[in-house]
Structures are given as structure tokens and as C-alpha cells.
Amino acid sequence: MATIDDVFKAYDIRGIYGEQIDEDLAWAVGHATSQFLRTKLSGYERGQSSVNRVVVGRDMRPHSEPLTAALIEGISCSGATCVDIGMCDTPMIYFA
């Protein structure tokens, strides 16, 4: 599997599916991202499920669905609610 420097770019995570990126990496990224975002909340907000929400979207590649499922599982395991908006383009994710 690839190192973090191989797949983490300036604004996204990119790599070859099955060689550099797989479901285990997607789960770990989801879990870590959710934990990081929770540290940005303070006080009462931490317990509000409406605040602990992460939006996830994917592109049309066949391997996007299993990667998305693993990402969502990682997010959910750390206590956040995940909103899956399905197949979309990058501007939709930025807007969400």
C-alpha cells in the first residue's frame, strides 16, 4: 500500500484503486476526519447530532461505491452522522 505522501495531495486524496487506495484507507480517513472535525466543536455543540454531520459524495467510477461505503462506516464509527448525497460533482460537495 502507498504512503500518505503518495495519496494525499493539496486538496484531495488520489491514487490507484487497489494499489494505493482501498477500503481500509477509506475507513481510516473517514474515522480520522470525523474525529478531527469533532475537535473543532466546543461545549454543547459536541453532543448535538445535527452539528456532528459529514456530507459525502462520489464520482461515477465503479470503485467509488465500495470506497464510499467504507468512508461512511469510518465516519459513523466515530459518532458522526453521515449524509450521503450520492453521485455528484465537486462544486456540489463544496456547496453542501
N, CA, C and O atoms as a GROMACS GRO file, in nm:
protein
  384
    1MET      N    1   0.084  -0.118   0.000
    1MET     CA    2   0.000   0.000   0.000
    1MET      C    3   0.089   0.124   0.000
    1MET      O    4   0.204   0.120   0.043
    2ALA      N    5   0.034   0.232  -0.048
    2ALA     CA    6   0.108   0.358  -0.063
    2ALA      C    7   0.128   0.427   0.072
    2ALA      O    8   0.062   0.396   0.171
    3THR      N    9   0.221   0.520   0.073
    3THR     CA   10   0.241   0.603   0.192
    3THR      C   11   0.145   0.722   0.185
    3THR      O   12   0.085   0.749   0.081
    4ILE      N   13   0.132   0.791   0.294
    4ILE     CA   14   0.045   0.908   0.300
    4ILE      C   15   0.087   1.012   0.196
    4ILE      O   16   0.002   1.073   0.132
    5ASP      N   17   0.217   1.031   0.180
    5ASP     CA   18   0.266   1.130   0.082
    5ASP      C   19   0.229   1.092  -0.062
    5ASP      O   20   0.219   1.180  -0.147
    6ASP      N   21   0.210   0.964  -0.088
    6ASP     CA   22   0.174   0.920  -0.223
    6ASP      C   23   0.031   0.954  -0.261
    6ASP      O   24   0.002   0.980  -0.378
    7VAL      N   25  -0.060   0.955  -0.164
    7VAL     CA   26  -0.202   0.970  -0.198
    7VAL      C   27  -0.264   1.103  -0.152
    7VAL      O   28  -0.363   1.147  -0.211
    8PHE      N   29  -0.208   1.166  -0.050
    8PHE     CA   30  -0.264   1.293  -0.003
    8PHE      C   31  -0.205   1.407  -0.084
    8PHE      O   32  -0.084   1.432  -0.079
    9LYS      N   33  -0.290   1.476  -0.158
    9LYS     CA   34  -0.248   1.588  -0.240
    9LYS      C   35  -0.286   1.718  -0.170
    9LYS      O   36  -0.328   1.716  -0.054
   10ALA      N   37  -0.273   1.830  -0.237
   10ALA     CA   38  -0.302   1.960  -0.176
   10ALA      C   39  -0.448   1.973  -0.132
   10ALA      O   40  -0.476   2.026  -0.025
   11TYR      N   41  -0.542   1.924  -0.215
   11TYR     CA   42  -0.684   1.944  -0.186
   11TYR      C   43  -0.765   1.815  -0.185
   11TYR      O   44  -0.886   1.819  -0.163
   12ASP      N   45  -0.701   1.703  -0.209
   12ASP     CA   46  -0.778   1.578  -0.217
   12ASP      C   47  -0.687   1.458  -0.193
   12ASP      O   48  -0.568   1.472  -0.167
   13ILE      N   49  -0.748   1.341  -0.202
   13ILE     CA   50  -0.676   1.216  -0.189
   13ILE      C   51  -0.691   1.144  -0.323
   13ILE      O   52  -0.802   1.120  -0.369
   14ARG      N   53  -0.579   1.111  -0.385
   14ARG     CA   54  -0.582   1.046  -0.516
   14ARG      C   55  -0.482   0.933  -0.522
   14ARG      O   56  -0.375   0.939  -0.461
   15GLY      N   57  -0.518   0.829  -0.596
   15GLY     CA   58  -0.426   0.718  -0.615
   15GLY      C   59  -0.492   0.609  -0.697
   15GLY      O   60  -0.607   0.622  -0.738
   16ILE      N   61  -0.419   0.503  -0.720
   16ILE     CA   62  -0.469   0.391  -0.799
   16ILE      C   63  -0.544   0.296  -0.706
   16ILE      O   64  -0.489   0.248  -0.607
   17TYR      N   65  -0.670   0.269  -0.741
   17TYR     CA   66  -0.753   0.181  -0.660
   17TYR      C   67  -0.693   0.041  -0.658
   17TYR      O   68  -0.658  -0.015  -0.762
   18GLY      N   69  -0.684  -0.014  -0.539
   18GLY     CA   70  -0.629  -0.148  -0.523
   18GLY      C   71  -0.479  -0.151  -0.502
   18GLY      O   72  -0.426  -0.247  -0.446
   19GLU      N   73  -0.411  -0.047  -0.546
   19GLU     CA   74  -0.266  -0.039  -0.527
   19GLU      C   75  -0.230   0.065  -0.420
   19GLU      O   76  -0.152   0.037  -0.330
   20GLN      N   77  -0.288   0.184  -0.432
   20GLN     CA   78  -0.258   0.292  -0.339
   20GLN      C   79  -0.375   0.325  -0.247
   20GLN      O   80  -0.356   0.371  -0.135
   21ILE      N   81  -0.494   0.300  -0.295
   21ILE     CA   82  -0.616   0.333  -0.220
   21ILE      C   83  -0.705   0.209  -0.215
   21ILE      O   84  -0.726   0.142  -0.316
   22ASP      N   85  -0.757   0.179  -0.096
   22ASP     CA   86  -0.852   0.069  -0.081
   22ASP      C   87  -0.952   0.104   0.028
   22ASP      O   88  -0.951   0.214   0.082
   23GLU      N   89  -1.039   0.008   0.060
   23GLU     CA   90  -1.144   0.032   0.158
   23GLU      C   91  -1.088   0.057   0.298
   23GLU      O   92  -1.146   0.135   0.374
   24ASP      N   93  -0.978  -0.008   0.333
   24ASP     CA   94  -0.918   0.015   0.465
   24ASP      C   95  -0.871   0.160   0.480
   24ASP      O   96  -0.890   0.221   0.585
   25LEU      N   97  -0.810   0.213   0.376
   25LEU     CA   98  -0.768   0.353   0.378
   25LEU      C   99  -0.889   0.446   0.386
   25LEU      O  100  -0.888   0.544   0.461
   26ALA      N  101  -0.994   0.415   0.310
   26ALA     CA  102  -1.115   0.498   0.312
   26ALA      C  103  -1.176   0.499   0.452
   26ALA      O  104  -1.218   0.604   0.500
   27TRP      N  105  -1.183   0.382   0.517
   27TRP     CA  106  -1.237   0.375   0.653
   27TRP      C  107  -1.152   0.461   0.747
   27TRP      O  108  -1.207   0.538   0.826
   28ALA      N  109  -1.021   0.448   0.740
   28ALA     CA  110  -0.932   0.523   0.828
   28ALA      C  111  -0.944   0.674   0.806
   28ALA      O  112  -0.943   0.751   0.902
   29VAL      N  113  -0.957   0.715   0.681
   29VAL     CA  114  -0.974   0.857   0.650
   29VAL      C  115  -1.106   0.908   0.706
   29VAL      O  116  -1.112   1.016   0.764
   30GLY      N  117  -1.213   0.831   0.690
   30GLY     CA  118  -1.343   0.871   0.745
   30GLY      C  119  -1.339   0.884   0.895
   30GLY      O  120  -1.390   0.981   0.951
   31HIS      N  121  -1.280   0.786   0.961
   31HIS     CA  122  -1.272   0.787   1.107
   31HIS      C  123  -1.189   0.904   1.157
   31HIS      O  124  -1.231   0.977   1.247
   32ALA      N  125  -1.072   0.924   1.098
   32ALA     CA  126  -0.984   1.034   1.140
   32ALA      C  127  -1.045   1.171   1.112
   32ALA      O  128  -1.034   1.262   1.193
   33THR      N  129  -1.110   1.184   0.996
   33THR     CA  130  -1.173   1.312   0.961
   33THR      C  131  -1.283   1.347   1.059
   33THR      O  132  -1.293   1.461   1.104
   34SER      N  133  -1.365   1.249   1.093
   34SER     CA  134  -1.474   1.273   1.187
   34SER      C  135  -1.419   1.313   1.324
   34SER      O  136  -1.472   1.404   1.388
   35GLN      N  137  -1.316   1.245   1.370
   35GLN     CA  138  -1.256   1.279   1.499
   35GLN      C  139  -1.195   1.420   1.495
   35GLN      O  140  -1.210   1.496   1.591
   36PHE      N  141  -1.128   1.454   1.386
   36PHE     CA  142  -1.070   1.588   1.373
   36PHE      C  143  -1.178   1.695   1.376
   36PHE      O  144  -1.165   1.796   1.446
   37LEU      N  145  -1.285   1.674   1.299
   37LEU     CA  146  -1.392   1.774   1.294
   37LEU      C  147  -1.458   1.792   1.431
   37LEU      O  148  -1.497   1.903   1.466
   38ARG      N  149  -1.470   1.684   1.507
   38ARG     CA  150  -1.528   1.694   1.641
   38ARG      C  151  -1.445   1.785   1.731
   38ARG      O  152  -1.500   1.852   1.818
   39THR      N  153  -1.313   1.788   1.712
   39THR     CA  154  -1.228   1.876   1.795
   39THR      C  155  -1.254   2.023   1.765
   39THR      O  156  -1.218   2.109   1.845
   40LYS      N  157  -1.314   2.051   1.652
   40LYS     CA  158  -1.343   2.189   1.615
   40LYS      C  159  -1.472   2.239   1.678
   40LYS      O  160  -1.501   2.359   1.675
   41LEU      N  161  -1.550   2.148   1.735
   41LEU     CA  162  -1.673   2.186   1.805
   41LEU      C  163  -1.639   2.212   1.950
   41LEU      O  164  -1.541   2.159   2.003
   42SER      N  165  -1.720   2.293   2.016
   42SER     CA  166  -1.694   2.320   2.156
   42SER      C  167  -1.823   2.315   2.236
   42SER      O  168  -1.932   2.338   2.184
   43GLY      N  169  -1.808   2.284   2.364
   43GLY     CA  170  -1.919   2.286   2.457
   43GLY      C  171  -2.038   2.201   2.415
   43GLY      O  172  -2.023   2.084   2.379
   44TYR      N  173  -2.155   2.262   2.420
   44TYR     CA  174  -2.281   2.194   2.395
   44TYR      C  175  -2.288   2.135   2.254
   44TYR      O  176  -2.353   2.032   2.234
   45GLU      N  177  -2.223   2.199   2.158
   45GLU     CA  178  -2.229   2.154   2.019
   45GLU      C  179  -2.181   2.010   2.002
   45GLU      O  180  -2.231   1.939   1.915
   46ARG      N  181  -2.086   1.966   2.082
   46ARG     CA  182  -2.030   1.831   2.066
   46ARG      C  183  -2.136   1.723   2.078
   46ARG      O  184  -2.124   1.618   2.014
   47GLY      N  185  -2.237   1.745   2.158
   47GLY     CA  186  -2.340   1.644   2.178
   47GLY      C  187  -2.456   1.653   2.082
   47GLY      O  188  -2.542   1.565   2.082
   48GLN      N  189  -2.462   1.756   2.002
   48GLN     CA  190  -2.575   1.773   1.910
   48GLN      C  191  -2.550   1.695   1.781
   48GLN      O  192  -2.453   1.721   1.709
   49SER      N  193  -2.638   1.599   1.754
   49SER     CA  194  -2.620   1.519   1.634
   49SER      C  195  -2.636   1.602   1.507
   49SER      O  196  -2.578   1.569   1.404
   50SER      N  197  -2.715   1.710   1.514
   50SER     CA  198  -2.732   1.794   1.395
   50SER      C  199  -2.604   1.868   1.358
   50SER      O  200  -2.586   1.908   1.243
   51VAL      N  201  -2.515   1.887   1.455
   51VAL     CA  202  -2.389   1.955   1.430
   51VAL      C  203  -2.282   1.854   1.386
   51VAL      O  204  -2.195   1.886   1.305
   52ASN      N  205  -2.289   1.733   1.439
   52ASN     CA  206  -2.192   1.628   1.408
   52ASN      C  207  -2.230   1.555   1.280
   52ASN      O  208  -2.258   1.435   1.281
   53ARG      N  209  -2.232   1.628   1.170
   53ARG     CA  210  -2.273   1.573   1.041
   53ARG      C  211  -2.164   1.594   0.937
   53ARG      O  212  -2.104   1.701   0.929
   54VAL      N  213  -2.141   1.490   0.856
   54VAL     CA  214  -2.042   1.498   0.749
   54VAL      C  215  -2.113   1.460   0.619
   54VAL      O  216  -2.182   1.359   0.613
   55VAL      N  217  -2.094   1.541   0.515
   55VAL     CA  218  -2.154   1.514   0.384
   55VAL      C  219  -2.052   1.441   0.298
   55VAL      O  220  -1.935   1.479   0.292
   56VAL      N  221  -2.098   1.335   0.230
   56VAL     CA  222  -2.012   1.254   0.144
   56VAL      C  223  -2.075   1.243   0.006
   56VAL      O  224  -2.195   1.218  -0.006
   57GLY      N  225  -1.994   1.260  -0.097
   57GLY     CA  226  -2.038   1.240  -0.235
   57GLY      C  227  -1.933   1.159  -0.308
   57GLY      O  228  -1.822   1.141  -0.259
   58ARG      N  229  -1.968   1.111  -0.426
   58ARG     CA  230  -1.874   1.028  -0.502
   58ARG      C  231  -1.887   1.056  -0.651
   58ARG      O  232  -1.984   1.116  -0.696
   59ASP      N  233  -1.788   1.011  -0.727
   59ASP     CA  234  -1.793   1.024  -0.872
   59ASP      C  235  -1.848   0.895  -0.934
   59ASP      O  236  -1.897   0.808  -0.862
   60MET      N  237  -1.840   0.885  -1.067
   60MET     CA  238  -1.906   0.774  -1.136
   60MET      C  239  -1.822   0.649  -1.154
   60MET      O  240  -1.869   0.552  -1.212
   61ARG      N  241  -1.699   0.648  -1.105
   61ARG     CA  242  -1.615   0.530  -1.121
   61ARG      C  243  -1.672   0.411  -1.042
   61ARG      O  244  -1.728   0.429  -0.935
   62PRO      N  245  -1.657   0.290  -1.096
   62PRO     CA  246  -1.715   0.171  -1.031
   62PRO      C  247  -1.667   0.148  -0.888
   62PRO      O  248  -1.744   0.100  -0.805
   63HIS      N  249  -1.543   0.179  -0.859
   63HIS     CA  250  -1.491   0.155  -0.724
   63HIS      C  251  -1.530   0.263  -0.624
   63HIS      O  252  -1.497   0.253  -0.506
   64SER      N  253  -1.600   0.366  -0.669
   64SER     CA  254  -1.641   0.473  -0.577
   64SER      C  255  -1.741   0.424  -0.473
   64SER      O  256  -1.738   0.468  -0.359
   65GLU      N  257  -1.830   0.333  -0.511
   65GLU     CA  258  -1.930   0.284  -0.416
   65GLU      C  259  -1.869   0.210  -0.298
   65GLU      O  260  -1.903   0.242  -0.184
   66PRO      N  261  -1.780   0.110  -0.319
   66PRO     CA  262  -1.722   0.044  -0.201
   66PRO      C  263  -1.634   0.138  -0.118
   66PRO      O  264  -1.628   0.125   0.004
   67LEU      N  265  -1.565   0.231  -0.183
   67LEU     CA  266  -1.484   0.327  -0.107
   67LEU      C  267  -1.573   0.419  -0.024
   67LEU      O  268  -1.541   0.450   0.090
   68THR      N  269  -1.685   0.462  -0.083
   68THR     CA  270  -1.779   0.548  -0.010
   68THR      C  271  -1.839   0.474   0.109
   68THR      O  272  -1.852   0.531   0.217
   69ALA      N  273  -1.876   0.348   0.089
   69ALA     CA  274  -1.933   0.268   0.199
   69ALA      C  275  -1.833   0.258   0.315
   69ALA      O  276  -1.872   0.271   0.431
   70ALA      N  277  -1.707   0.233   0.284
   70ALA     CA  278  -1.604   0.223   0.388
   70ALA      C  279  -1.582   0.358   0.456
   70ALA      O  280  -1.566   0.364   0.578
   71LEU      N  281  -1.581   0.466   0.379
   71LEU     CA  282  -1.565   0.600   0.434
   71LEU      C  283  -1.678   0.632   0.530
   71LEU      O  284  -1.655   0.682   0.640
   72ILE      N  285  -1.801   0.604   0.489
   72ILE     CA  286  -1.918   0.630   0.574
   72ILE      C  287  -1.913   0.547   0.702
   72ILE      O  288  -1.947   0.596   0.809
   73GLU      N  289  -1.870   0.422   0.691
   73GLU     CA  290  -1.858   0.338   0.810
   73GLU      C  291  -1.756   0.397   0.908
   73GLU      O  292  -1.780   0.398   1.028
   74GLY      N  293  -1.644   0.446   0.856
   74GLY     CA  294  -1.543   0.509   0.941
   74GLY      C  295  -1.595   0.634   1.009
   74GLY      O  296  -1.567   0.658   1.126
   75ILE      N  297  -1.670   0.714   0.935
   75ILE     CA  298  -1.730   0.836   0.991
   75ILE      C  299  -1.829   0.800   1.100
   75ILE      O  300  -1.828   0.859   1.208
   76SER      N  301  -1.915   0.703   1.073
   76SER     CA  302  -2.019   0.662   1.168
   76SER      C  303  -1.960   0.601   1.294
   76SER      O  304  -2.013   0.622   1.403
   77CYS      N  305  -1.852   0.525   1.281
   77CYS     CA  306  -1.789   0.460   1.397
   77CYS      C  307  -1.737   0.561   1.499
   77CYS      O  308  -1.722   0.528   1.616
   78SER      N  309  -1.710   0.681   1.455
   78SER     CA  310  -1.661   0.781   1.549
   78SER      C  311  -1.773   0.871   1.601
   78SER      O  312  -1.746   0.972   1.666
   79GLY      N  313  -1.897   0.835   1.572
   79GLY     CA  314  -2.010   0.904   1.632
   79GLY      C  315  -2.076   1.013   1.551
   79GLY      O  316  -2.172   1.074   1.598
   80ALA      N  317  -2.028   1.039   1.433
   80ALA     CA  318  -2.089   1.144   1.350
   80ALA      C  319  -2.199   1.085   1.262
   80ALA      O  320  -2.200   0.965   1.234
   81THR      N  321  -2.290   1.169   1.221
   81THR     CA  322  -2.393   1.132   1.126
   81THR      C  323  -2.342   1.162   0.986
   81THR      O  324  -2.283   1.268   0.962
   82CYS      N  325  -2.362   1.070   0.895
   82CYS     CA  326  -2.314   1.088   0.759
   82CYS      C  327  -2.432   1.111   0.665
   82CYS      O  328  -2.531   1.039   0.671
   83VAL      N  329  -2.421   1.211   0.580
   83VAL     CA  330  -2.521   1.239   0.479
   83VAL      C  331  -2.460   1.204   0.343
   83VAL      O  332  -2.369   1.273   0.296
   84ASP      N  333  -2.509   1.096   0.282
   84ASP     CA  334  -2.457   1.050   0.154
   84ASP      C  335  -2.541   1.114   0.044
   84ASP      O  336  -2.659   1.082   0.029
   85ILE      N  337  -2.481   1.205  -0.034
   85ILE     CA  338  -2.556   1.271  -0.141
   85ILE      C  339  -2.538   1.201  -0.275
   85ILE      O  340  -2.583   1.249  -0.378
   86GLY      N  341  -2.471   1.085  -0.272
   86GLY     CA  342  -2.459   1.004  -0.393
   86GLY      C  343  -2.362   1.060  -0.494
   86GLY      O  344  -2.266   1.129  -0.460
   87MET      N  345  -2.389   1.028  -0.621
   87MET     CA  346  -2.300   1.073  -0.728
   87MET      C  347  -2.320   1.222  -0.752
   87MET      O  348  -2.433   1.270  -0.768
   88CYS      N  349  -2.209   1.296  -0.753
   88CYS     CA  350  -2.217   1.441  -0.770
   88CYS      C  351  -2.083   1.494  -0.818
   88CYS      O  352  -1.984   1.420  -0.826
   89ASP      N  353  -2.081   1.621  -0.852
   89ASP     CA  354  -1.955   1.683  -0.892
   89ASP      C  355  -1.895   1.760  -0.773
   89ASP      O  356  -1.961   1.779  -0.671
   90THR      N  357  -1.773   1.802  -0.787
   90THR     CA  358  -1.701   1.869  -0.678
   90THR      C  359  -1.771   1.996  -0.630
   90THR      O  360  -1.780   2.015  -0.508
   91PRO      N  361  -1.823   2.084  -0.717
   91PRO     CA  362  -1.892   2.202  -0.667
   91PRO      C  363  -2.012   2.170  -0.577
   91PRO      O  364  -2.042   2.245  -0.484
   92MET      N  365  -2.080   2.058  -0.603
   92MET     CA  366  -2.192   2.020  -0.515
   92MET      C  367  -2.143   1.988  -0.375
   92MET      O  368  -2.209   2.023  -0.277
   93ILE      N  369  -2.029   1.921  -0.364
   93ILE     CA  370  -1.973   1.890  -0.232
   93ILE      C  371  -1.933   2.018  -0.161
   93ILE      O  372  -1.959   2.034  -0.041
   94TYR      N  373  -1.870   2.111  -0.232
   94TYR     CA  374  -1.832   2.238  -0.171
   94TYR      C  375  -1.956   2.313  -0.121
   94TYR      O  376  -1.952   2.373  -0.014
   95PHE      N  377  -2.065   2.310  -0.197
   95PHE     CA  378  -2.188   2.378  -0.158
   95PHE      C  379  -2.252   2.311  -0.037
   95PHE      O  380  -2.304   2.378   0.052
   96ALA      N  381  -2.248   2.178  -0.034
   96ALA     CA  382  -2.311   2.104   0.076
   96ALA      C  383  -2.243   2.136   0.207
   96ALA      O  384  -2.282   2.083   0.312
   0.00000   0.00000   0.00000
